[in-house]
Amino acid sequence: MTRIQRKILTMSLMIILIMGAFWTAISYINQKSIYEYNNILERYLLLNHVSTTSGTALAKLSAYISTPSPENQTSYETYRDQLNASKKKLDQLKNQANAIALTDYIYMLDSQVEAMDLTVMMHKLDKRQNSSDAYDEALQISKFIDETTLLLFKKELTNQKQFYESMIEVTNHLRSLGLWILGIVLIISIAFSYWFSKGITRSIYLLTQGAKEVAAGNFDHPIKVSSNDEISFLAKTFDRMRENIKELVAEIKEKAKLEKEIKEYQLLLKESELKRLHNQINPHFLFNTLNTLSKKAYLEDAFETSDLISTVANLLRYNLRSVDENVTIRDELDLVKEYLTILKARFSSRISYRFEIEEACLETQVPAFFLQPIVENAFKYGVEPFEEGGSIVVRVFSQDNEIHVSVQDEGCGMADEVKEQVLSDLKADSIKSKSTGIGLRNVVQRLRLFTNKHDVMEIRAAGNKGTVVSIKFPAIERSEDHEAAHYRR
């Protein structure tokens, strides 16, 4: 069975349900009327039964007094008990209209029962006169009960007159309701036919428009058909095909972008290598010469000069590495220490630095020459411009399954436009490192290619003074556990 067939069957079922609801309403009203009629009849019968039982109880009492036999006593007590039982039933008939009269009526029954009981008691005590007086009182109360019964009949008839009128009004309303329901069913049938035909034609129209958009190369407009039939299924299938084509096109563009970035990175590496080669004259010769000078200074007891020349030689030897080579954080920190040692020799007390390192993070693989340009930038803008100098703090720690490397200075902070230039995707490269030829912008590009993430560097203010440059690397699992140890320098 197709969904279109289901819609037609649903319409038929709706009409049947409406007619069934109308028939149910009529049946309910009829049952309610019958119930009310039965209730009224029971009220009349109960009042008549109470009045009759009152008179019969007095007759049985008279027979018992005249002939006090066990049979007459049992007969009298039976009707007396019926009279007492009727009081509970009468109490259930109370409503706002007859509450006072019915309460007095019940009190009369109580008074008659008490008078009859007094008659029996005086008779047993052989007090004839008192027994006769009590019987006369019970007889008088019984007459009052008969009169009150007639009064309650009249009130019931008066109260039920409104009910009869309401029932006649309900019957007239049912006749009008039947005509209205017939008209509503007709209108619903016409509306459903219109809605059904419009739903099919509109669904086909939307599907056609979607096909035109896809044919024109526009994959951003979804095809939405709100109907729940075979046409909707066809539209959803076509929309999934549109999404697949869109994802395929996006994937092709992403691959093209990635290939472009790889080419740019290769050009960047070549440019960096050329700059390094251009700025260096036979670095191996210089390295060997520095080693010779270091040994000569050591032999001449110039130990500080020897250490400084050895530091420069180590820095030069590290620079002989290939730019695209991966190293450990330990290697990068050794390079930074050599660099800061040279700066310390140049600027003495104007510069101070401190390392806060977790030993367990030192074997993490990182791209070469990523940390020294950041430290050099911190010195250039956070220490060198100030006469009193400043300090640099290098931190390496693990957090949230990531290795964090940060460099903090006490300078005047980095301007927003410089941050945007360093972290943007533009090719402009205005912030350059003087020693390595690899500026912060190049560091960001190489880190993105290394981590395959765009958000690799964070530059923020360090409280009221200075700048913090932070880099995050994914943590690696290691076979041996290292205890975290911090050391400061």
C-alpha positions as a Python dict, from the first residue, in 0.01 Angstrom:
ca = {
    (1, 'M'): (0, 0, 0),
    (2, 'T'): (146, 339, -102),
    (3, 'R'): (136, 646, 116),
    (4, 'I'): (-93, 824, -127),
    (5, 'Q'): (-344, 542, -80),
    (6, 'R'): (-301, 580, 292),
    (7, 'K'): (-397, 946, 269),
    (8, 'I'): (-721, 855, 93),
    (9, 'L'): (-797, 587, 351),
    (10, 'T'): (-714, 835, 625),
    (11, 'M'): (-971, 1077, 484),
    (12, 'S'): (-1236, 804, 479),
    (13, 'L'): (-1150, 701, 831),
    (14, 'M'): (-1174, 1064, 943),
    (15, 'I'): (-1527, 1094, 807),
    (16, 'I'): (-1624, 767, 976),
    (17, 'L'): (-1476, 891, 1304),
    (18, 'I'): (-1669, 1218, 1284),
    (19, 'M'): (-1996, 1037, 1219),
    (20, 'G'): (-1912, 788, 1494),
    (21, 'A'): (-1840, 1072, 1734),
    (22, 'F'): (-2177, 1229, 1649),
    (23, 'W'): (-2355, 898, 1708),
    (24, 'T'): (-2166, 854, 2036),
    (25, 'A'): (-2271, 1201, 2150),
    (26, 'I'): (-2635, 1128, 2073),
    (27, 'S'): (-2615, 793, 2252),
    (28, 'Y'): (-2455, 960, 2553),
    (29, 'I'): (-2725, 1226, 2572),
    (30, 'N'): (-2997, 959, 2542),
    (31, 'Q'): (-2836, 752, 2817),
    (32, 'K'): (-2807, 1060, 3034),
    (33, 'S'): (-3177, 1139, 2979),
    (34, 'I'): (-3277, 781, 3067),
    (35, 'Y'): (-3061, 800, 3378),
    (36, 'E'): (-3226, 1127, 3484),
    (37, 'Y'): (-3571, 982, 3421),
    (38, 'N'): (-3487, 676, 3630),
    (39, 'N'): (-3346, 896, 3903),
    (40, 'I'): (-3663, 1105, 3917),
    (41, 'L'): (-3878, 794, 3921),
    (42, 'E'): (-3674, 646, 4205),
    (43, 'R'): (-3717, 968, 4405),
    (44, 'Y'): (-4094, 955, 4358),
    (45, 'L'): (-4107, 585, 4447),
    (46, 'L'): (-3889, 637, 4755),
    (47, 'L'): (-4107, 919, 4886),
    (48, 'N'): (-4420, 714, 4824),
    (49, 'H'): (-4256, 412, 4990),
    (50, 'V'): (-4167, 616, 5297),
    (51, 'S'): (-4520, 755, 5327),
    (52, 'T'): (-4673, 408, 5286),
    (53, 'T'): (-4426, 251, 5532),
    (54, 'S'): (-4508, 522, 5787),
    (55, 'G'): (-4878, 439, 5778),
    (56, 'T'): (-4819, 62, 5769),
    (57, 'A'): (-4583, 82, 6069),
    (58, 'L'): (-4858, 257, 6271),
    (59, 'A'): (-5107, -11, 6168),
    (60, 'K'): (-4869, -287, 6274),
    (61, 'L'): (-4806, -101, 6604),
    (62, 'S'): (-5182, -84, 6669),
    (63, 'A'): (-5217, -457, 6600),
    (64, 'Y'): (-4925, -534, 6833),
    (65, 'I'): (-5074, -324, 7115),
    (66, 'S'): (-5413, -484, 7070),
    (67, 'T'): (-5269, -834, 7044),
    (68, 'P'): (-4911, -847, 7177),
    (69, 'S'): (-4811, -1167, 7005),
    (70, 'P'): (-4459, -1248, 6878),
    (71, 'E'): (-4584, -1246, 6518),
    (72, 'N'): (-4731, -894, 6556),
    (73, 'Q'): (-4415, -775, 6733),
    (74, 'T'): (-4193, -910, 6453),
    (75, 'S'): (-4415, -754, 6186),
    (76, 'Y'): (-4408, -417, 6364),
    (77, 'E'): (-4028, -421, 6410),
    (78, 'T'): (-3980, -509, 6041),
    (79, 'Y'): (-4168, -199, 5923),
    (80, 'R'): (-4005, 11, 6195),
    (81, 'D'): (-3660, -96, 6064),
    (82, 'Q'): (-3766, -18, 5708),
    (83, 'L'): (-3865, 329, 5823),
    (84, 'N'): (-3520, 380, 5980),
    (85, 'A'): (-3345, 247, 5668),
    (86, 'S'): (-3541, 491, 5449),
    (87, 'K'): (-3378, 784, 5630),
    (88, 'K'): (-3035, 704, 5479),
    (89, 'K'): (-3182, 678, 5129),
    (90, 'L'): (-3367, 1008, 5177),
    (91, 'D'): (-3044, 1177, 5280),
    (92, 'Q'): (-2896, 1092, 4936),
    (93, 'L'): (-3182, 1279, 4763),
    (94, 'K'): (-3084, 1616, 4908),
    (95, 'N'): (-3008, 1901, 4671),
    (96, 'Q'): (-3003, 2277, 4690),
    (97, 'A'): (-3376, 2308, 4624),
    (98, 'N'): (-3512, 2054, 4874),
    (99, 'A'): (-3244, 2038, 5142),
    (100, 'I'): (-3447, 2214, 5416),
    (101, 'A'): (-3774, 2035, 5344),
    (102, 'L'): (-3604, 1695, 5320),
    (103, 'T'): (-3417, 1755, 5649),
    (104, 'D'): (-3750, 1831, 5824),
    (105, 'Y'): (-3895, 1523, 5659),
    (106, 'I'): (-3619, 1303, 5805),
    (107, 'Y'): (-3668, 1463, 6148),
    (108, 'M'): (-4040, 1372, 6128),
    (109, 'L'): (-3945, 1010, 6062),
    (110, 'D'): (-3716, 1018, 6364),
    (111, 'S'): (-3995, 1167, 6573),
    (112, 'Q'): (-4247, 903, 6456),
    (113, 'V'): (-4003, 620, 6535),
    (114, 'E'): (-3939, 768, 6879),
    (115, 'A'): (-4312, 809, 6945),
    (116, 'M'): (-4378, 447, 6836),
    (117, 'D'): (-4093, 322, 7057),
    (118, 'L'): (-4238, 523, 7349),
    (119, 'T'): (-4580, 369, 7284),
    (120, 'V'): (-4437, 18, 7302),
    (121, 'M'): (-4238, 97, 7616),
    (122, 'M'): (-4541, 253, 7800),
    (123, 'H'): (-4754, -44, 7695),
    (124, 'K'): (-4503, -287, 7842),
    (125, 'L'): (-4502, -81, 8164),
    (126, 'D'): (-4881, -106, 8164),
    (127, 'K'): (-4924, 268, 8144),
    (128, 'R'): (-5223, 274, 7918),
    (129, 'Q'): (-5280, 647, 7912),
    (130, 'N'): (-4918, 730, 7834),
    (131, 'S'): (-4911, 461, 7567),
    (132, 'S'): (-5226, 604, 7408),
    (133, 'D'): (-5086, 956, 7411),
    (134, 'A'): (-4762, 841, 7249),
    (135, 'Y'): (-4957, 652, 6982),
    (136, 'D'): (-5171, 958, 6909),
    (137, 'E'): (-4851, 1163, 6869),
    (138, 'A'): (-4706, 905, 6627),
    (139, 'L'): (-5034, 910, 6432),
    (140, 'Q'): (-5024, 1290, 6411),
    (141, 'I'): (-4662, 1282, 6289),
    (142, 'S'): (-4757, 1023, 6026),
    (143, 'K'): (-5021, 1264, 5894),
    (144, 'F'): (-4758, 1538, 5878),
    (145, 'I'): (-4535, 1296, 5687),
    (146, 'D'): (-4810, 1235, 5430),
    (147, 'E'): (-4861, 1609, 5386),
    (148, 'T'): (-4486, 1670, 5355),
    (149, 'T'): (-4464, 1387, 5100),
    (150, 'L'): (-4718, 1566, 4883),
    (151, 'L'): (-4523, 1892, 4926),
    (152, 'L'): (-4199, 1722, 4819),
    (153, 'F'): (-4379, 1576, 4516),
    (154, 'K'): (-4481, 1927, 4412),
    (155, 'K'): (-4128, 2061, 4458),
    (156, 'E'): (-3983, 1772, 4258),
    (157, 'L'): (-4228, 1841, 3976),
    (158, 'T'): (-4135, 2210, 3983),
    (159, 'N'): (-3762, 2133, 3983),
    (160, 'Q'): (-3787, 1876, 3706),
    (161, 'K'): (-3979, 2114, 3481),
    (162, 'Q'): (-3650, 2288, 3400),
    (163, 'F'): (-3493, 1950, 3325),
    (164, 'Y'): (-3773, 1864, 3081),
    (165, 'E'): (-3731, 2197, 2908),
    (166, 'S'): (-3351, 2148, 2885),
    (167, 'M'): (-3401, 1803, 2734),
    (168, 'I'): (-3629, 1948, 2468),
    (169, 'E'): (-3368, 2217, 2401),
    (170, 'V'): (-3092, 1953, 2374),
    (171, 'T'): (-3300, 1758, 2124),
    (172, 'N'): (-3338, 2070, 1909),
    (173, 'H'): (-2965, 2132, 1937),
    (174, 'L'): (-2893, 1778, 1828),
    (175, 'R'): (-3099, 1832, 1517),
    (176, 'S'): (-2900, 2149, 1438),
    (177, 'L'): (-2575, 1974, 1527),
    (178, 'G'): (-2652, 1697, 1278),
    (179, 'L'): (-2692, 1954, 1000),
    (180, 'W'): (-2370, 2125, 1104),
    (181, 'I'): (-2177, 1800, 1110),
    (182, 'L'): (-2306, 1712, 766),
    (183, 'G'): (-2184, 2048, 639),
    (184, 'I'): (-1848, 2011, 815),
    (185, 'V'): (-1793, 1666, 668),
    (186, 'L'): (-1868, 1806, 323),
    (187, 'I'): (-1626, 2097, 374),
    (188, 'I'): (-1355, 1866, 506),
    (189, 'S'): (-1395, 1639, 204),
    (190, 'I'): (-1357, 1933, -34),
    (191, 'A'): (-1061, 2076, 165),
    (192, 'F'): (-887, 1740, 173),
    (193, 'S'): (-929, 1697, -201),
    (194, 'Y'): (-779, 2042, -258),
    (195, 'W'): (-496, 1982, -8),
    (196, 'F'): (-422, 1639, -154),
    (197, 'S'): (-399, 1765, -511),
    (198, 'K'): (-201, 2074, -410),
    (199, 'G'): (40, 1863, -202),
    (200, 'I'): (124, 1644, -501),
    (201, 'T'): (166, 1932, -746),
    (202, 'R'): (369, 2144, -500),
    (203, 'S'): (600, 1852, -418),
    (204, 'I'): (664, 1797, -789),
    (205, 'Y'): (727, 2171, -833),
    (206, 'L'): (982, 2183, -547),
    (207, 'L'): (1157, 1873, -680),
    (208, 'T'): (1177, 2032, -1026),
    (209, 'Q'): (1322, 2357, -884),
    (210, 'G'): (1581, 2160, -687),
    (211, 'A'): (1686, 1972, -999),
    (212, 'K'): (1731, 2304, -1182),
    (213, 'E'): (1952, 2441, -899),
    (214, 'V'): (2173, 2132, -903),
    (215, 'A'): (2196, 2144, -1281),
    (216, 'A'): (2311, 2508, -1251),
    (217, 'G'): (2587, 2404, -1006),
    (218, 'N'): (2421, 2550, -694),
    (219, 'F'): (2442, 2287, -417),
    (220, 'D'): (2361, 2512, -118),
    (221, 'H'): (1980, 2510, -144),
    (222, 'P'): (1826, 2204, 24),
    (223, 'I'): (1527, 2034, -133),
    (224, 'K'): (1254, 2027, 132),
    (225, 'V'): (928, 1850, 58),
    (226, 'S'): (700, 1836, 362),
    (227, 'S'): (467, 1567, 230),
    (228, 'N'): (493, 1211, 357),
    (229, 'D'): (455, 1007, 44),
    (230, 'E'): (655, 857, -242),
    (231, 'I'): (733, 1201, -384),
    (232, 'S'): (883, 1304, -50),
    (233, 'F'): (1100, 990, -53),
    (234, 'L'): (1217, 1077, -404),
    (235, 'A'): (1294, 1436, -294),
    (236, 'K'): (1493, 1317, 11),
    (237, 'T'): (1692, 1077, -205),
    (238, 'F'): (1766, 1355, -453),
    (239, 'D'): (1864, 1588, -165),
    (240, 'R'): (2109, 1327, -30),
    (241, 'M'): (2258, 1304, -378),
    (242, 'R'): (2294, 1685, -375),
    (243, 'E'): (2470, 1670, -37),
    (244, 'N'): (2705, 1396, -163),
    (245, 'I'): (2794, 1601, -470),
    (246, 'K'): (2847, 1908, -250),
    (247, 'E'): (3076, 1714, -15),
    (248, 'L'): (3266, 1571, -311),
    (249, 'V'): (3319, 1918, -458),
    (250, 'A'): (3427, 2050, -114),
    (251, 'E'): (3668, 1758, -79),
    (252, 'I'): (3819, 1830, -418),
    (253, 'K'): (3859, 2197, -323),
    (254, 'E'): (4015, 2098, 10),
    (255, 'K'): (4262, 1869, -163),
    (256, 'A'): (4350, 2146, -407),
    (257, 'K'): (4398, 2386, -115),
    (258, 'L'): (4614, 2133, 67),
    (259, 'E'): (4828, 2077, -240),
    (260, 'K'): (4864, 2452, -274),
    (261, 'E'): (4973, 2484, 91),
    (262, 'I'): (5224, 2201, 46),
    (263, 'K'): (5371, 2376, -252),
    (264, 'E'): (5386, 2704, -59),
    (265, 'Y'): (5551, 2523, 231),
    (266, 'Q'): (5808, 2368, -2),
    (267, 'L'): (5877, 2709, -152),
    (268, 'L'): (5904, 2850, 200),
    (269, 'L'): (6156, 2582, 294),
    (270, 'K'): (6357, 2643, -17),
    (271, 'E'): (6348, 3017, 47),
    (272, 'S'): (6457, 2963, 408),
    (273, 'E'): (6740, 2734, 301),
    (274, 'L'): (6854, 2986, 41),
    (275, 'K'): (6848, 3264, 300),
    (276, 'R'): (7044, 3053, 542),
    (277, 'L'): (7299, 2965, 273),
    (278, 'H'): (7314, 3328, 164),
    (279, 'N'): (7374, 3451, 520),
    (280, 'Q'): (7639, 3191, 594),
    (281, 'I'): (7987, 3172, 439),
    (282, 'N'): (8110, 2819, 461),
    (283, 'P'): (7941, 2741, 800),
    (284, 'H'): (8147, 2425, 848),
    (285, 'F'): (8463, 2631, 816),
    (286, 'L'): (8328, 2885, 1068),
    (287, 'F'): (8226, 2608, 1306),
    (288, 'N'): (8575, 2452, 1296),
    (289, 'T'): (8733, 2795, 1338),
    (290, 'L'): (8519, 2869, 1645),
    (291, 'N'): (8616, 2537, 1797),
    (292, 'T'): (8982, 2623, 1743),
    (293, 'L'): (8935, 2966, 1902),
    (294, 'S'): (8755, 2810, 2197),
    (295, 'K'): (9039, 2565, 2263),
    (296, 'K'): (9298, 2840, 2222),
    (297, 'A'): (9115, 3065, 2469),
    (298, 'Y'): (9089, 2776, 2714),
    (299, 'L'): (9466, 2715, 2688),
    (300, 'E'): (9521, 3086, 2752),
    (301, 'D'): (9306, 3061, 3069),
    (302, 'A'): (9027, 3276, 2916),
    (303, 'F'): (8761, 3040, 3039),
    (304, 'E'): (8460, 3273, 2998),
    (305, 'T'): (8567, 3356, 2644),
    (306, 'S'): (8614, 2986, 2575),
    (307, 'D'): (8266, 2905, 2704),
    (308, 'L'): (8111, 3185, 2499),
    (309, 'I'): (8286, 3076, 2179),
    (310, 'S'): (8179, 2715, 2247),
    (311, 'T'): (7820, 2833, 2291),
    (312, 'V'): (7830, 3018, 1958),
    (313, 'A'): (7976, 2709, 1794),
    (314, 'N'): (7698, 2490, 1933),
    (315, 'L'): (7439, 2741, 1811),
    (316, 'L'): (7599, 2740, 1465),
    (317, 'R'): (7611, 2360, 1460),
    (318, 'Y'): (7240, 2338, 1544),
    (319, 'N'): (7167, 2581, 1261),
    (320, 'L'): (7329, 2337, 1019),
    (321, 'R'): (7023, 2110, 1060),
    (322, 'S'): (6767, 2094, 785),
    (323, 'V'): (6464, 2318, 844),
    (324, 'D'): (6215, 2037, 771),
    (325, 'E'): (6382, 1801, 1019),
    (326, 'N'): (6189, 1692, 1331),
    (327, 'V'): (6362, 1719, 1668),
    (328, 'T'): (6262, 1684, 2035),
    (329, 'I'): (6162, 1958, 2275),
    (330, 'R'): (6486, 1883, 2462),
    (331, 'D'): (6688, 1976, 2150),
    (332, 'E'): (6493, 2299, 2107),
    (333, 'L'): (6545, 2391, 2473),
    (334, 'D'): (6921, 2326, 2442),
    (335, 'L'): (6930, 2566, 2146),
    (336, 'V'): (6736, 2829, 2339),
    (337, 'K'): (6970, 2795, 2638),
    (338, 'E'): (7270, 2851, 2410),
    (339, 'Y'): (7101, 3153, 2256),
    (340, 'L'): (7008, 3302, 2596),
    (341, 'T'): (7365, 3240, 2719),
    (342, 'I'): (7497, 3458, 2434),
    (343, 'L'): (7239, 3729, 2513),
    (344, 'K'): (7331, 3711, 2882),
    (345, 'A'): (7697, 3763, 2788),
    (346, 'R'): (7601, 4065, 2577),
    (347, 'F'): (7350, 4236, 2807),
    (348, 'S'): (7457, 4105, 3148),
    (349, 'S'): (7205, 4197, 3421),
    (350, 'R'): (6959, 4357, 3179),
    (351, 'I'): (6825, 4014, 3089),
    (352, 'S'): (6718, 3728, 3314),
    (353, 'Y'): (6546, 3407, 3219),
    (354, 'R'): (6387, 3107, 3383),
    (355, 'F'): (6286, 2759, 3269),
    (356, 'E'): (5988, 2567, 3414),
    (357, 'I'): (6005, 2224, 3254),
    (358, 'E'): (5833, 1890, 3300),
    (359, 'E'): (6091, 1624, 3218),
    (360, 'A'): (5823, 1384, 3089),
    (361, 'C'): (5752, 1622, 2799),
    (362, 'L'): (6107, 1660, 2668),
    (363, 'E'): (6101, 1368, 2422),
    (364, 'T'): (5799, 1500, 2230),
    (365, 'Q'): (5868, 1537, 1857),
    (366, 'V'): (5846, 1895, 1723),
    (367, 'P'): (5960, 2078, 1410),
    (368, 'A'): (6311, 2220, 1421),
    (369, 'F'): (6373, 2592, 1486),
    (370, 'F'): (6021, 2664, 1620),
    (371, 'L'): (6113, 2787, 1971),
    (372, 'Q'): (6421, 3007, 1919),
    (373, 'P'): (6238, 3264, 1696),
    (374, 'I'): (5969, 3299, 1966),
    (375, 'V'): (6231, 3357, 2237),
    (376, 'E'): (6415, 3599, 2009),
    (377, 'N'): (6089, 3789, 1952),
    (378, 'A'): (6030, 3803, 2331),
    (379, 'F'): (6382, 3947, 2380),
    (380, 'K'): (6351, 4192, 2094),
    (381, 'Y'): (6019, 4342, 2210),
    (382, 'G'): (6009, 4256, 2581),
    (383, 'V'): (6367, 4314, 2704),
    (384, 'E'): (6591, 4504, 2461),
    (385, 'P'): (6381, 4827, 2430),
    (386, 'F'): (6386, 4889, 2807),
    (387, 'E'): (6684, 5037, 2987),
    (388, 'E'): (6618, 4830, 3298),
    (389, 'G'): (6588, 4518, 3084),
    (390, 'G'): (6347, 4237, 3163),
    (391, 'S'): (6299, 3865, 3211),
    (392, 'I'): (6187, 3573, 2993),
    (393, 'V'): (6011, 3260, 3121),
    (394, 'V'): (5999, 2940, 2915),
    (395, 'R'): (5748, 2676, 3031),
    (396, 'V'): (5689, 2318, 2912),
    (397, 'F'): (5411, 2118, 3076),
    (398, 'S'): (5137, 1864, 2994),
    (399, 'Q'): (4767, 1933, 3034),
    (400, 'D'): (4450, 1771, 2894),
    (401, 'N'): (4651, 1515, 2694),
    (402, 'E'): (4850, 1794, 2524),
    (403, 'I'): (5204, 1930, 2557),
    (404, 'H'): (5210, 2308, 2616),
    (405, 'V'): (5513, 2523, 2533),
    (406, 'S'): (5493, 2891, 2629),
    (407, 'V'): (5729, 3191, 2626),
    (408, 'Q'): (5648, 3490, 2848),
    (409, 'D'): (5812, 3834, 2853),
    (410, 'E'): (5757, 4156, 3050),
    (411, 'G'): (5735, 4395, 2758),
    (412, 'C'): (5460, 4636, 2656),
    (413, 'G'): (5261, 4365, 2479),
    (414, 'M'): (5202, 4285, 2115),
    (415, 'A'): (4976, 4509, 1907),
    (416, 'D'): (4652, 4359, 1778),
    (417, 'E'): (4744, 4419, 1414),
    (418, 'V'): (5073, 4232, 1465),
    (419, 'K'): (4887, 3939, 1625),
    (420, 'E'): (4646, 3928, 1332),
    (421, 'Q'): (4936, 3935, 1085),
    (422, 'V'): (5120, 3653, 1265),
    (423, 'L'): (4814, 3428, 1298),
    (424, 'S'): (4638, 3513, 969),
    (425, 'D'): (4632, 3300, 654),
    (426, 'L'): (4781, 3579, 442),
    (427, 'K'): (5119, 3539, 278),
    (428, 'A'): (5256, 3864, 423),
    (429, 'D'): (5560, 3803, 637),
    (430, 'S'): (5645, 4128, 814),
    (431, 'I'): (5778, 3989, 1144),
    (432, 'K'): (6119, 3839, 1077),
    (433, 'S'): (6386, 3686, 1291),
    (434, 'K'): (6728, 3842, 1238),
    (435, 'S'): (6937, 3537, 1326),
    (436, 'T'): (6764, 3237, 1172),
    (437, 'G'): (6568, 3401, 891),
    (438, 'I'): (6258, 3219, 1013),
    (439, 'G'): (6006, 3467, 1161),
    (440, 'L'): (5701, 3405, 1376),
    (441, 'R'): (5482, 3394, 1065),
    (442, 'N'): (5692, 3112, 919),
    (443, 'V'): (5684, 2931, 1254),
    (444, 'V'): (5303, 2941, 1253),
    (445, 'Q'): (5290, 2801, 898),
    (446, 'R'): (5530, 2519, 977),
    (447, 'L'): (5344, 2431, 1300),
    (448, 'R'): (5015, 2411, 1108),
    (449, 'L'): (5165, 2172, 861),
    (450, 'F'): (5328, 1970, 1140),
    (451, 'T'): (5014, 1934, 1357),
    (452, 'N'): (4762, 1944, 1070),
    (453, 'K'): (4565, 2200, 1275),
    (454, 'H'): (4496, 2566, 1213),
    (455, 'D'): (4482, 2685, 1574),
    (456, 'V'): (4843, 2612, 1677),
    (457, 'M'): (4956, 2934, 1844),
    (458, 'E'): (4793, 3160, 2104),
    (459, 'I'): (4917, 3513, 2176),
    (460, 'R'): (4772, 3682, 2484),
    (461, 'A'): (4856, 3947, 2738),
    (462, 'A'): (5043, 3835, 3051),
    (463, 'G'): (4843, 4019, 3316),
    (464, 'N'): (4911, 4394, 3322),
    (465, 'K'): (5252, 4367, 3155),
    (466, 'G'): (5406, 4151, 2887),
    (467, 'T'): (5302, 3888, 2635),
    (468, 'V'): (5262, 3508, 2645),
    (469, 'V'): (5306, 3303, 2326),
    (470, 'S'): (5168, 2947, 2372),
    (471, 'I'): (5189, 2641, 2145),
    (472, 'K'): (5014, 2305, 2192),
    (473, 'F'): (5133, 1967, 2064),
    (474, 'P'): (4945, 1637, 2090),
    (475, 'A'): (5087, 1415, 2366),
    (476, 'I'): (5244, 1082, 2263),
    (477, 'E'): (5229, 750, 2446),
    (478, 'R'): (5564, 630, 2577),
    (479, 'S'): (5670, 287, 2695),
    (480, 'E'): (5845, 417, 3005),
    (481, 'D'): (5688, 634, 3270),
    (482, 'H'): (5880, 949, 3356),
    (483, 'E'): (5831, 1127, 3683),
    (484, 'A'): (5741, 1494, 3636),
    (485, 'A'): (6023, 1709, 3765),
    (486, 'H'): (6042, 2089, 3758),
    (487, 'Y'): (6367, 2275, 3759),
    (488, 'R'): (6423, 2648, 3751),
    (489, 'R'): (6718, 2843, 3619),
}
